[in-house]
Coordinates of C-alpha atoms in Angstrom, one line a residue:
Chain A
M85 CA 0.0 0.0 0.0
P86 CA 1.7 3.2 -1.1
E87 CA 1.8 5.7 1.8
S88 CA 3.4 8.5 -0.2
R89 CA 2.9 11.1 2.5
T90 CA 2.5 10.8 6.2
V91 CA -0.2 12.8 7.7
S92 CA 0.5 12.0 11.3
S93 CA 1.2 14.9 13.5
P94 CA 4.3 14.8 15.6
Q95 CA 3.5 13.6 19.1
P96 CA 3.4 16.8 21.2
A97 CA 3.6 15.2 24.6
A98 CA 5.5 12.3 25.9
A99 CA 2.6 11.6 28.2
R100 CA 0.5 10.4 25.2
E101 CA 3.2 7.8 24.3
A102 CA 2.9 6.1 27.6
A103 CA -0.5 4.5 27.2
R104 CA -1.5 5.9 23.9
P105 CA -5.3 5.7 23.5
M106 CA -6.7 4.5 20.2
V107 CA -9.1 7.3 20.0
E108 CA -8.7 10.6 21.7
L109 CA -11.0 13.6 21.7
R110 CA -9.8 17.0 23.1
A111 CA -12.2 19.8 23.7
V112 CA -14.3 18.8 20.7
R113 CA -16.9 21.4 19.8
K114 CA -19.4 21.2 16.9
S115 CA -22.1 23.7 16.0
F116 CA -24.6 23.7 13.2
G117 CA -25.2 27.4 12.7
S118 CA -25.9 28.8 16.1
T119 CA -26.9 25.5 17.6
E120 CA -24.1 23.9 19.6
V121 CA -24.3 20.2 19.3
L122 CA -21.1 19.2 21.1
S123 CA -19.9 21.5 23.7
G124 CA -16.3 20.6 24.5
I125 CA -16.0 16.8 24.7
D126 CA -12.9 15.2 26.1
L127 CA -12.8 11.4 25.7
E128 CA -10.3 8.6 25.4
V129 CA -10.8 5.2 24.1
A130 CA -8.1 2.6 24.7
E131 CA -7.1 -0.1 22.3
S132 CA -9.5 -3.0 22.4
E133 CA -11.9 -1.1 24.5
V134 CA -15.6 -1.3 23.8
M135 CA -17.3 2.0 24.6
C136 CA -21.1 2.5 24.4
L137 CA -22.5 5.9 24.0
I138 CA -26.0 6.3 25.3
G139 CA -28.3 9.2 25.7
P140 CA -31.5 10.8 24.5
S141 CA -31.8 11.7 20.9
G142 CA -30.4 15.0 20.1
S143 CA -27.7 14.6 22.7
G144 CA -24.9 14.7 20.1
K145 CA -23.9 11.0 20.2
S146 CA -24.2 10.4 16.5
T147 CA -22.5 13.8 15.7
L148 CA -19.6 12.8 18.0
L149 CA -19.2 9.6 16.1
R150 CA -19.4 11.3 12.7
C151 CA -16.7 13.8 13.8
I152 CA -14.3 10.9 14.5
N153 CA -14.1 10.0 10.8
H154 CA -14.5 13.6 9.7
I155 CA -17.8 13.1 8.0
E156 CA -18.7 16.1 10.2
R157 CA -16.1 18.8 10.5
L158 CA -15.3 20.0 14.0
T159 CA -15.9 23.6 14.9
S160 CA -13.0 23.4 17.3
G161 CA -10.9 20.8 19.2
R162 CA -8.9 17.9 18.1
I163 CA -9.4 14.2 17.4
Y164 CA -6.7 11.7 17.3
V165 CA -7.0 8.1 16.0
D166 CA -4.0 6.0 16.7
G167 CA -2.0 9.1 17.3
Q168 CA -3.0 10.7 14.0
M169 CA -4.9 14.0 14.1
I170 CA -8.0 13.6 12.0
G171 CA -8.7 16.1 9.3
Y172 CA -6.0 18.5 10.1
D173 CA -2.2 18.8 10.1
E174 CA -0.4 20.7 12.8
R175 CA 2.4 22.7 11.1
G176 CA 4.1 25.8 12.5
G177 CA 1.6 26.2 15.3
R178 CA -1.4 26.2 13.0
F179 CA -4.0 23.7 11.9
H180 CA -4.0 23.1 8.2
E181 CA -7.1 21.4 6.9
L182 CA -6.1 18.2 5.1
R183 CA -6.9 17.7 1.4
E184 CA -9.8 15.3 0.7
R185 CA -7.4 12.7 -0.5
D186 CA -5.5 12.7 2.9
I187 CA -8.7 12.6 4.9
A188 CA -9.8 9.6 2.8
R189 CA -6.5 7.9 3.7
Q190 CA -7.2 8.4 7.4
R191 CA -10.8 7.1 7.0
R192 CA -9.5 3.7 5.7
D193 CA -8.5 2.9 9.3
I194 CA -11.8 3.8 10.8
G195 CA -14.7 1.5 10.1
M196 CA -18.2 2.8 10.3
V197 CA -21.6 1.1 10.4
F198 CA -24.7 3.2 9.8
Q199 CA -28.2 3.1 11.2
G200 CA -29.5 2.9 7.7
F201 CA -27.0 0.3 6.5
N202 CA -26.0 2.3 3.4
L203 CA -25.1 -0.7 1.4
F204 CA -24.5 0.0 -2.3
P205 CA -27.8 -1.2 -3.8
H206 CA -26.4 -1.7 -7.3
M207 CA -23.7 -4.0 -6.1
T208 CA -23.9 -7.6 -4.9
V209 CA -22.9 -8.4 -1.3
E210 CA -19.5 -9.5 -2.5
Q211 CA -19.0 -6.4 -4.6
N212 CA -20.0 -4.3 -1.6
I213 CA -17.4 -5.9 0.5
I214 CA -14.5 -5.9 -2.0
E215 CA -15.1 -2.3 -3.1
G216 CA -13.0 -0.8 -0.4
P217 CA -10.1 -3.3 -0.3
V218 CA -9.8 -3.4 -4.1
G219 CA -10.6 0.2 -4.9
V220 CA -9.0 1.9 -2.0
R221 CA -6.4 -0.4 -0.4
G222 CA -5.3 -1.8 -3.7
A223 CA -5.9 -5.5 -2.9
T224 CA -6.1 -7.9 -5.8
P225 CA -9.7 -8.9 -6.5
A226 CA -9.0 -12.6 -5.9
A227 CA -7.6 -11.9 -2.5
A228 CA -10.4 -9.5 -1.6
R229 CA -13.0 -12.1 -2.7
E230 CA -11.4 -14.7 -0.6
E231 CA -11.5 -12.5 2.4
A232 CA -15.1 -11.4 1.6
R233 CA -16.0 -15.1 1.8
A234 CA -14.3 -15.5 5.1
L235 CA -15.9 -12.3 6.5
L236 CA -19.4 -13.4 5.4
E237 CA -18.7 -16.8 7.0
R238 CA -18.0 -14.9 10.2
V239 CA -21.2 -12.9 10.1
G240 CA -23.1 -16.1 9.1
L241 CA -24.1 -15.0 5.6
A242 CA -21.8 -17.1 3.4
D243 CA -24.8 -18.1 1.3
K244 CA -25.7 -14.5 0.4
I245 CA -22.5 -13.6 -1.3
H246 CA -24.1 -13.1 -4.7
A247 CA -27.3 -11.5 -3.4
Y248 CA -28.2 -7.9 -3.9
P249 CA -28.9 -5.9 -0.8
N250 CA -32.6 -5.5 -1.6
Q251 CA -32.9 -9.3 -1.3
L252 CA -31.8 -9.3 2.3
S253 CA -33.5 -8.6 5.6
G254 CA -32.5 -5.6 7.6
G255 CA -30.5 -7.7 10.0
Q256 CA -28.7 -9.4 7.1
K257 CA -28.0 -6.0 5.5
Q258 CA -26.4 -4.7 8.7
R259 CA -24.3 -7.8 9.1
V260 CA -23.1 -7.3 5.5
A261 CA -22.4 -3.7 6.4
I262 CA -20.2 -4.8 9.3
A263 CA -18.4 -7.3 7.1
R264 CA -17.8 -4.5 4.5
A265 CA -16.3 -2.2 7.2
L266 CA -14.1 -5.1 8.6
A267 CA -12.8 -5.8 5.1
M268 CA -10.7 -2.6 5.4
H269 CA -9.0 -3.9 8.5
P270 CA -9.9 -0.9 10.5
K271 CA -8.2 0.0 13.8
V272 CA -11.4 1.1 15.3
M273 CA -15.1 0.5 14.5
L274 CA -17.8 3.1 14.9
F275 CA -21.4 1.9 15.1
D276 CA -24.1 4.6 14.7
E277 CA -27.3 3.1 16.2
P278 CA -26.7 -0.1 14.2
T279 CA -30.0 -1.8 15.4
S280 CA -32.3 1.2 15.5
A281 CA -33.7 0.7 12.0
L282 CA -34.3 -3.1 12.5
D283 CA -37.4 -5.0 13.3
P284 CA -37.2 -6.2 16.9
E285 CA -36.7 -9.8 16.0
L286 CA -33.7 -9.0 13.8
V287 CA -31.8 -7.0 16.5
G288 CA -30.3 -10.1 18.1
E289 CA -28.4 -11.4 15.1
V290 CA -26.6 -8.1 14.6
L291 CA -25.8 -7.7 18.3
E292 CA -24.4 -11.3 18.2
V293 CA -22.0 -10.3 15.5
M294 CA -20.9 -7.2 17.4
R295 CA -20.5 -9.3 20.5
D296 CA -18.1 -11.6 18.7
L297 CA -16.3 -8.6 17.3
A298 CA -15.8 -7.1 20.7
A299 CA -14.5 -10.5 22.0
S300 CA -11.9 -10.5 19.2
G301 CA -10.3 -7.4 20.6
M302 CA -11.7 -4.7 18.2
T303 CA -11.8 -1.2 19.5
M304 CA -15.4 -0.2 19.2
I305 CA -17.4 2.9 19.8
V306 CA -21.1 2.1 19.8
V307 CA -23.9 4.6 19.8
T308 CA -26.9 2.5 20.9
H309 CA -30.2 2.3 22.7
E310 CA -29.6 -1.4 23.5
I311 CA -29.0 -1.1 27.2
A312 CA -28.8 -4.8 27.6
F313 CA -26.0 -5.0 25.0
A314 CA -24.2 -2.1 26.6
R315 CA -24.4 -3.7 30.0
E316 CA -23.1 -7.0 28.7
V317 CA -20.4 -6.1 26.2
A318 CA -19.2 -2.6 27.0
D319 CA -16.1 -1.9 29.0
R320 CA -17.3 1.6 29.5
V321 CA -20.6 3.4 29.1
V322 CA -20.8 7.1 28.5
F323 CA -24.0 8.9 29.0
M324 CA -24.5 12.1 27.0
A325 CA -27.1 14.8 27.1
D326 CA -27.2 18.2 25.5
G327 CA -23.9 17.8 23.8
D328 CA -22.0 17.0 26.9
I329 CA -20.8 13.9 28.8
V330 CA -23.0 13.7 31.9
E331 CA -21.6 10.6 33.4
Q332 CA -19.3 7.7 32.4
G333 CA -17.8 4.6 33.9
T334 CA -18.3 0.9 34.0
P335 CA -21.6 -0.5 32.8
R336 CA -22.4 -1.2 36.4
D337 CA -21.7 2.3 37.6
V338 CA -23.6 4.0 34.8
L339 CA -26.4 1.6 34.1
V340 CA -27.1 0.0 37.5
T341 CA -26.1 2.7 40.0
P342 CA -26.2 5.9 38.0
S343 CA -25.2 8.9 40.1
H344 CA -26.8 11.7 38.0
P345 CA -30.5 12.3 38.0
R346 CA -30.5 12.8 34.2
T347 CA -29.0 9.3 33.7
R348 CA -31.6 7.8 36.0
A349 CA -34.4 9.5 34.2
F350 CA -33.1 8.4 30.8
L351 CA -32.6 4.8 31.9
R352 CA -36.0 4.6 33.5
G353 CA -37.6 5.6 30.2
V354 CA -35.5 3.3 28.1
L355 CA -36.0 0.3 30.3
V356 CA -39.8 0.6 30.3
E357 CA -39.7 0.5 26.5
A358 CA -37.1 -2.2 26.3
N359 CA -39.0 -4.5 28.6
G360 CA -42.2 -4.1 26.7
Q361 CA -40.4 -5.0 23.4
D362 CA -38.1 -7.7 24.6
R363 CA -40.7 -9.8 26.2
G364 CA -42.7 -10.2 23.0
S365 CA -40.2 -10.7 20.3
S366 CA -36.6 -11.6 21.0
G367 CA -35.6 -14.9 19.5
P368 CA -33.6 -17.6 21.1
A369 CA -30.4 -16.3 19.7
V370 CA -30.6 -13.2 22.0
P371 CA -29.8 -13.8 25.6
T372 CA -31.9 -11.1 27.3
H373 CA -30.2 -9.4 30.1
V374 CA -32.6 -6.5 30.5
D375 CA -34.3 -8.1 33.5
G376 CA -31.1 -8.3 35.5
I377 CA -30.3 -4.6 35.4
H378 CA -32.1 -3.6 38.5
E379 CA -30.5 -6.3 40.5
G380 CA -27.1 -5.3 39.4
A381 CA -26.0 -8.8 38.6
I382 CA -22.8 -7.9 36.9
S383 CA -19.7 -9.8 38.0
Chain B
M491 CA -67.1 -15.7 10.1
T492 CA -69.0 -18.2 8.0
D493 CA -68.6 -21.9 7.5
T494 CA -70.4 -23.9 5.0
R495 CA -71.6 -26.4 7.5
S496 CA -72.9 -23.8 9.9
R497 CA -74.7 -21.9 7.2
P498 CA -78.3 -22.9 8.1
A499 CA -77.7 -21.8 11.6
V500 CA -76.1 -18.5 10.6
S501 CA -78.7 -17.6 8.1
A502 CA -81.3 -18.3 10.7
H503 CA -79.8 -15.6 12.9
V504 CA -79.2 -13.0 10.2
P505 CA -82.2 -11.1 9.2
A506 CA -81.7 -11.0 5.4
P507 CA -84.5 -8.8 4.1
S508 CA -84.2 -9.2 0.3
S509 CA -81.3 -11.6 -0.3
A510 CA -81.4 -14.1 -3.1
P511 CA -81.6 -17.8 -2.2
E512 CA -78.1 -18.5 -1.1
A513 CA -77.8 -22.0 -2.5
D514 CA -78.4 -20.6 -6.0
A515 CA -75.9 -17.7 -5.4
R516 CA -73.0 -20.2 -5.4
D517 CA -73.8 -21.5 -8.8
M518 CA -74.4 -18.2 -10.5
K519 CA -72.1 -17.0 -13.2
V520 CA -70.2 -13.8 -12.9
V521 CA -70.8 -11.2 -15.6
S522 CA -68.1 -8.5 -15.8
V523 CA -69.1 -4.9 -16.3
R524 CA -69.9 -4.1 -19.9
H525 CA -68.0 -1.0 -21.2
Y526 CA -70.4 0.1 -23.9
G527 CA -68.8 3.6 -24.1
R528 CA -65.3 2.1 -24.7
W529 CA -66.6 -0.2 -27.3
A530 CA -68.2 2.6 -29.2
V531 CA -65.1 4.8 -29.2
A532 CA -63.0 1.8 -30.3
A533 CA -65.4 1.2 -33.2
V534 CA -65.1 4.8 -34.3
I535 CA -61.3 4.6 -34.2
V536 CA -61.2 1.3 -36.2
V537 CA -63.4 2.7 -38.9
A538 CA -61.4 6.0 -39.1
L539 CA -58.2 4.1 -39.3
A540 CA -59.5 1.7 -41.9
A541 CA -60.6 4.7 -44.0
F542 CA -57.2 6.3 -43.7
V543 CA -55.3 3.0 -44.6
E544 CA -57.5 2.7 -47.6
T545 CA -56.3 6.1 -48.9
L546 CA -52.7 4.9 -48.5
F547 CA -53.5 2.4 -51.3
T548 CA -55.9 4.4 -53.4
N549 CA -54.5 8.0 -53.3
P550 CA -52.1 8.2 -56.2
N551 CA -50.4 11.3 -54.7
Y552 CA -48.5 9.1 -52.3
R553 CA -46.4 7.8 -55.2
W554 CA -45.2 4.7 -53.4
D555 CA -43.2 3.8 -56.5
V556 CA -41.1 7.0 -55.9
V557 CA -40.8 6.2 -52.2
G558 CA -39.5 2.8 -53.1
R559 CA -37.2 4.1 -55.7
F560 CA -35.5 6.7 -53.4
F561 CA -35.7 4.7 -50.2
F562 CA -32.2 3.2 -50.7
S563 CA -30.8 5.9 -52.9
P564 CA -27.2 6.7 -52.1
R565 CA -28.0 10.4 -51.3
I566 CA -30.7 9.4 -48.8
L567 CA -28.5 6.8 -47.2
D568 CA -25.6 9.4 -47.0
G569 CA -28.0 11.8 -45.3
L570 CA -29.1 9.1 -42.9
L571 CA -25.5 8.4 -42.0
H572 CA -24.9 12.1 -41.4
T573 CA -28.0 12.3 -39.2
L574 CA -26.8 9.4 -37.1
E575 CA -23.3 10.8 -36.9
L576 CA -24.6 14.2 -35.8
T577 CA -26.9 12.6 -33.3
V578 CA -24.1 10.5 -31.7
I579 CA -21.5 13.3 -31.6
A580 CA -23.9 15.9 -30.3
M581 CA -25.3 13.5 -27.7
V582 CA -21.9 12.4 -26.5
I583 CA -20.6 15.9 -26.2
G584 CA -23.9 17.0 -24.6
I585 CA -23.8 14.2 -22.0
V586 CA -20.2 14.9 -21.0
L587 CA -20.9 18.6 -20.9
G588 CA -24.1 18.0 -18.9
L589 CA -22.2 15.9 -16.4
V590 CA -19.4 18.5 -16.0
V591 CA -21.9 21.4 -15.7
A592 CA -24.1 19.4 -13.2
I593 CA -21.1 18.7 -11.0
M594 CA -19.9 22.4 -11.4
R595 CA -23.4 23.5 -10.4
Q596 CA -22.9 21.7 -7.0
S597 CA -19.5 23.3 -6.4
P598 CA -19.1 25.4 -3.3
N599 CA -17.1 27.9 -5.4
P600 CA -19.6 30.6 -6.5
V601 CA -17.8 31.3 -9.8
L602 CA -18.0 27.6 -10.8
S603 CA -21.6 27.2 -9.8
G604 CA -22.5 30.6 -11.2
A605 CA -20.9 29.9 -14.6
A606 CA -22.8 26.6 -14.7
G607 CA -26.1 28.4 -13.9
L608 CA -25.5 31.0 -16.5
Y609 CA -24.7 28.4 -19.2
I610 CA -27.9 26.5 -18.4
W611 CA -29.9 29.7 -18.4
F612 CA -28.7 30.9 -21.7
F613 CA -28.8 27.6 -23.7
R614 CA -32.1 26.5 -22.4
G615 CA -33.6 30.0 -22.7
T616 CA -33.1 30.4 -26.5
P617 CA -34.4 28.1 -29.3
V618 CA -31.9 25.7 -30.7
F619 CA -32.9 26.9 -34.1
V620 CA -31.7 30.4 -33.3
Q621 CA -28.5 29.0 -31.7
L622 CA -27.8 27.1 -34.9
L623 CA -28.2 30.3 -37.0
F624 CA -25.9 32.1 -34.6
W625 CA -23.2 29.5 -35.1
G626 CA -23.8 29.6 -38.8
Y627 CA -23.3 33.4 -38.9
I628 CA -20.7 33.6 -36.2
A629 CA -18.1 34.9 -38.8
A630 CA -20.1 38.1 -39.0
L631 CA -19.7 38.6 -35.2
Y632 CA -16.1 37.4 -34.8
P633 CA -14.4 37.5 -38.2
T634 CA -11.2 36.0 -36.8
V635 CA -10.5 33.5 -34.0
S636 CA -7.2 33.7 -32.3
L637 CA -5.5 31.8 -29.6
G638 CA -3.5 33.9 -27.1
I639 CA -3.4 35.5 -23.7
P640 CA -6.5 37.7 -23.2
F641 CA -5.9 41.5 -22.5
T642 CA -2.2 41.3 -23.5
G643 CA -2.4 41.4 -27.3
I644 CA -0.2 38.3 -27.5
D645 CA -1.5 36.0 -30.2
L646 CA -0.1 32.5 -30.7
A647 CA -2.3 31.6 -33.6
S648 CA -5.3 33.1 -35.4
A649 CA -7.6 32.0 -38.2
D650 CA -10.4 33.2 -40.4
T651 CA -13.7 32.2 -38.7
R652 CA -15.3 31.7 -42.1
T653 CA -13.0 28.8 -43.0
L654 CA -13.1 27.3 -39.5
M655 CA -16.8 27.3 -39.1
T656 CA -18.0 24.7 -41.5
P657 CA -21.7 23.7 -41.5
W658 CA -20.7 20.5 -39.8
L659 CA -18.9 22.3 -37.0
A660 CA -21.8 24.8 -36.6
A661 CA -24.3 22.0 -36.4
V662 CA -22.2 20.0 -33.8
L663 CA -21.6 23.1 -31.7
G664 CA -25.2 24.3 -31.8
L665 CA -26.7 20.9 -31.1
S666 CA -24.3 19.8 -28.4
L667 CA -24.2 23.0 -26.5
N668 CA -27.9 23.1 -26.4
E669 CA -28.1 19.5 -25.4
G670 CA -25.5 20.0 -22.6
A671 CA -27.8 22.5 -20.9
Y672 CA -30.7 20.0 -20.8
M673 CA -28.5 17.1 -19.8
A674 CA -27.0 19.2 -17.0
E675 CA -30.5 19.5 -15.5
I676 CA -31.2 15.8 -16.0
V677 CA -27.9 14.8 -14.4
R678 CA -28.4 17.2 -11.5
G679 CA -31.8 15.6 -10.8
G680 CA -30.2 12.1 -10.9
L681 CA -27.4 13.1 -8.5
N682 CA -29.8 14.6 -6.1
A683 CA -31.9 11.5 -6.1
V684 CA -29.1 9.4 -4.6
D685 CA -29.3 9.2 -0.8
Q686 CA -26.7 11.1 1.1
G687 CA -26.0 8.0 3.1
Q688 CA -24.5 6.4 0.0
R689 CA -21.8 9.1 -0.2
E690 CA -21.1 8.8 3.5
A691 CA -20.7 5.1 3.2
G692 CA -18.2 5.7 0.5
Q693 CA -16.4 8.2 2.6
A694 CA -16.3 5.9 5.5
L695 CA -14.6 3.3 3.3
G696 CA -11.9 5.9 2.5
M697 CA -13.0 6.3 -1.1
S698 CA -11.9 9.5 -2.9
K699 CA -14.6 12.0 -4.0
A700 CA -14.0 11.0 -7.6
R701 CA -14.3 7.4 -6.9
I702 CA -17.5 7.8 -4.9
M703 CA -19.0 9.7 -7.8
R704 CA -17.9 7.1 -10.3
R705 CA -18.5 3.9 -8.4
V706 CA -21.4 4.8 -6.0
V707 CA -23.3 7.9 -7.0
L708 CA -23.4 7.8 -10.8
P709 CA -24.4 4.2 -11.2
Q710 CA -27.4 4.9 -9.0
A711 CA -28.1 8.2 -10.5
M712 CA -28.2 6.4 -13.9
R713 CA -31.5 4.9 -13.0
V714 CA -33.0 8.4 -12.8
I715 CA -30.9 9.9 -15.6
L716 CA -31.4 7.2 -18.3
P717 CA -35.1 7.5 -19.2
P718 CA -35.0 11.2 -19.9
T719 CA -31.7 10.8 -21.6
G720 CA -33.2 8.2 -23.9
N721 CA -36.0 10.6 -24.7
N722 CA -33.4 13.2 -25.5
V723 CA -31.5 10.9 -27.9
I724 CA -34.7 10.3 -29.8
S725 CA -35.5 14.0 -29.7
M726 CA -32.0 14.8 -30.8
L727 CA -32.3 12.5 -33.8
K728 CA -35.3 14.5 -35.0
T729 CA -33.8 17.9 -34.0
T730 CA -30.9 17.3 -36.4
S731 CA -33.3 18.0 -39.1
V732 CA -33.3 21.6 -38.1
V733 CA -29.6 21.6 -39.2
S734 CA -30.9 21.6 -42.8
V735 CA -31.0 25.4 -42.3
L736 CA -27.2 25.4 -42.3
A737 CA -27.2 23.5 -45.6
F738 CA -25.7 20.5 -43.9
P739 CA -26.7 17.4 -45.9
E740 CA -28.3 15.3 -43.2
L741 CA -31.4 13.2 -43.9
L742 CA -34.0 15.9 -44.3
Y743 CA -31.8 18.2 -46.3
S744 CA -30.8 15.3 -48.6
A745 CA -34.4 14.7 -49.3
Q746 CA -35.0 18.4 -49.8
L747 CA -32.1 18.5 -52.3
I748 CA -33.7 15.7 -54.3
Y749 CA -37.3 17.1 -54.3
A750 CA -35.9 20.6 -55.2
V751 CA -35.0 19.1 -58.5
N752 CA -37.8 16.6 -59.2
Y753 CA -40.6 18.2 -57.3
L754 CA -41.7 14.9 -55.7
T755 CA -41.9 16.6 -52.4
I756 CA -44.4 14.3 -50.6
P757 CA -42.8 10.9 -51.5
L758 CA -39.4 12.1 -50.4
L759 CA -40.7 13.5 -47.1
I760 CA -42.2 10.0 -46.6
V761 CA -38.9 8.4 -47.3
A762 CA -37.3 10.6 -44.6
S763 CA -40.1 10.0 -42.2
I764 CA -39.9 6.2 -42.5
W765 CA -36.2 6.3 -41.9
Y766 CA -36.7 8.5 -38.8
L767 CA -39.3 6.0 -37.5
I768 CA -37.0 3.1 -38.1
V769 CA -34.2 4.6 -36.2
T770 CA -36.3 5.8 -33.2
T771 CA -37.8 2.4 -33.0
V772 CA -34.4 0.8 -32.7
L773 CA -33.3 3.5 -30.2
T774 CA -36.4 2.8 -28.0
A775 CA -35.5 -0.8 -27.9
G776 CA -31.9 0.0 -26.9
Q777 CA -33.2 2.4 -24.2
Y778 CA -35.3 -0.4 -22.7
Q779 CA -32.3 -2.7 -22.5
L780 CA -30.1 -0.1 -20.9
E781 CA -32.8 0.7 -18.2
R782 CA -33.0 -3.0 -17.5
H783 CA -29.2 -3.1 -17.0
F784 CA -29.0 -0.1 -14.7
G785 CA -32.1 -1.2 -12.7
Q786 CA -30.1 -4.0 -11.1
G787 CA -30.8 -4.4 -7.4
H788 CA -34.0 -2.4 -7.6
A789 CA -37.4 -3.8 -7.3
H790 CA -39.1 -2.1 -10.2
A791 CA -36.5 -2.8 -12.9
P792 CA -38.1 -4.4 -15.9
E793 CA -37.2 -8.1 -15.7
E794 CA -38.5 -9.5 -19.0
P795 CA -37.1 -8.7 -22.4
M796 CA -39.0 -6.1 -24.3
W797 CA -40.2 -8.3 -27.1
R798 CA -42.0 -10.5 -24.6
R799 CA -43.6 -7.4 -22.9
L800 CA -44.8 -6.1 -26.3
T801 CA -46.2 -9.4 -27.5
R802 CA -47.8 -10.3 -24.2
M803 CA -51.6 -9.9 -24.5
Q804 CA -53.1 -8.1 -21.6
R805 CA -55.9 -10.5 -21.1
R806 CA -58.0 -10.3 -18.0
T807 CA -58.8 -13.7 -16.9
P808 CA -62.1 -13.8 -14.9
A809 CA -60.3 -14.2 -11.6
R810 CA -62.5 -15.5 -8.8
S811 CA -61.1 -13.0 -6.3
T812 CA -62.1 -10.0 -8.3
A813 CA -65.6 -11.2 -9.0
P814 CA -68.4 -9.5 -7.1
I815 CA -69.2 -12.0 -4.5
P816 CA -71.6 -11.3 -1.7
A817 CA -69.6 -10.9 1.5
S818 CA -71.2 -13.9 3.1
E819 CA -70.0 -16.1 0.3
K820 CA -66.4 -15.2 0.4
E821 CA -65.3 -18.1 2.6
D822 CA -67.0 -20.6 0.4
T823 CA -65.2 -19.8 -2.8
R824 CA -62.0 -21.1 -1.2
A825 CA -63.3 -24.6 -1.1

């Protein structure tokens, strides 16, 4: 892979070298016009950490995620992924915005899964998966196809390799989307409400794949309303409201014994809804942990 | 609600004031609605058409012998070739121009998007006939064309416009610049029809802007762009006849040149018309195939070949489900 030009910024502080986080946000602000969506977020995600972002809609979770791969431009602040500043280059005490080509290069290492899947409808599942490796990473089609097969095996869709996205269910589409992101060998995976657009009975199969991925050591940032998933899989849960981090900590701290009244209010609302849904429809593939939350049965 | 076996019991409970005997209702034949109005109109059309077709054979002014004689005449075939050539060249330039202008139109740079807007405004706002005349008479406006650096007086090369601007070049310029403006609007509509999430997915994979456009957006926009483009190709084929005003020997002008000598105006116009019809028919078939190709992965892409669609008779079989059956009988028809 030709890396003709390095875009990494020189490490300013030795402190960062010590236990360098995979993703690091420093005073990240984002405004749309006069509306401030993110008001100075500081956050670090360690390698192999699974972090779940929860919070009411409009709290800025998705925007935060989209800032990390520079689909949204920051208003101010800095974001580093694996030590590289995203979207800007620090030269001579100034930030220079990177050219589109260099930003694209940075995005190769950041996988993203969208709420609406965003599979390419005019390509087969296989073509969707090899598009990035072949077209961006410069892999040979044969090698990429082989890997696509393996990835589909991993998400349990080996038989759908030649299907078009519109022939798949929502859950299958999302699993293909995960495989497509993984084909780029990202250093970190961003999930933007990956199960919110799914029928309740299809949520489990997607969470199952994400659970496996977490177990494999992938660094993951997951914006989700699946409290049960967060509780079971996350290393850390961050609760956001009004563009700010209200509370963060282990799933137990945030989800079971939340200290902030806003967190409590949010969880109460979500759990009522989740209980209603889960009882009726979750399939056998989904171990339901919602019931355990009040008892705090986390080891 | 109803069950055949429980019928006597049910009907005993239901107060049916004026219902026909139900046992008979099951054996009754269904008569579809009779569309007397439609039949009458169809009859009128058939008669009128027959009368017209009869004149084709009996009216000596058609001079079918002349039509047959000139149909494959070298001058007509040359003209047809010129028409096809002009159509293809003007369309290709028009499509490329339309694509470039449509992308410029979306540029954040106001000069680029403004220039694109101006271009579309001018070339859509004046008749193509007038534009062709302008290109034909351009020598009167700019007698010489020179290549150099503007505002400095430095000329690298210069030429007489009159020798440069052949009828062929004027025709190509006029038709393609006009077409480019229309294509730009068609392409813009197609690009806008592609969901923003598709671009974001491409970005997230680290694809370059150009690659996203080429691999993700355009193939999907094609579905929206193709049908109107097909119409424009057919329209272009016929618009080339306007070029006869520049004395460029395309199909119509070739016919005109012949009837200017032998005064067999009508037969030669018929020759030209039949050729136009033949080519548009072929183009329509090609358009259908292209739409089929680019519809991949979409539910309402035509699946069957066109010949089958055209030959399929739209017969309405007297389906049971659509027949007017009294509500209480519906369950029974399943048995």
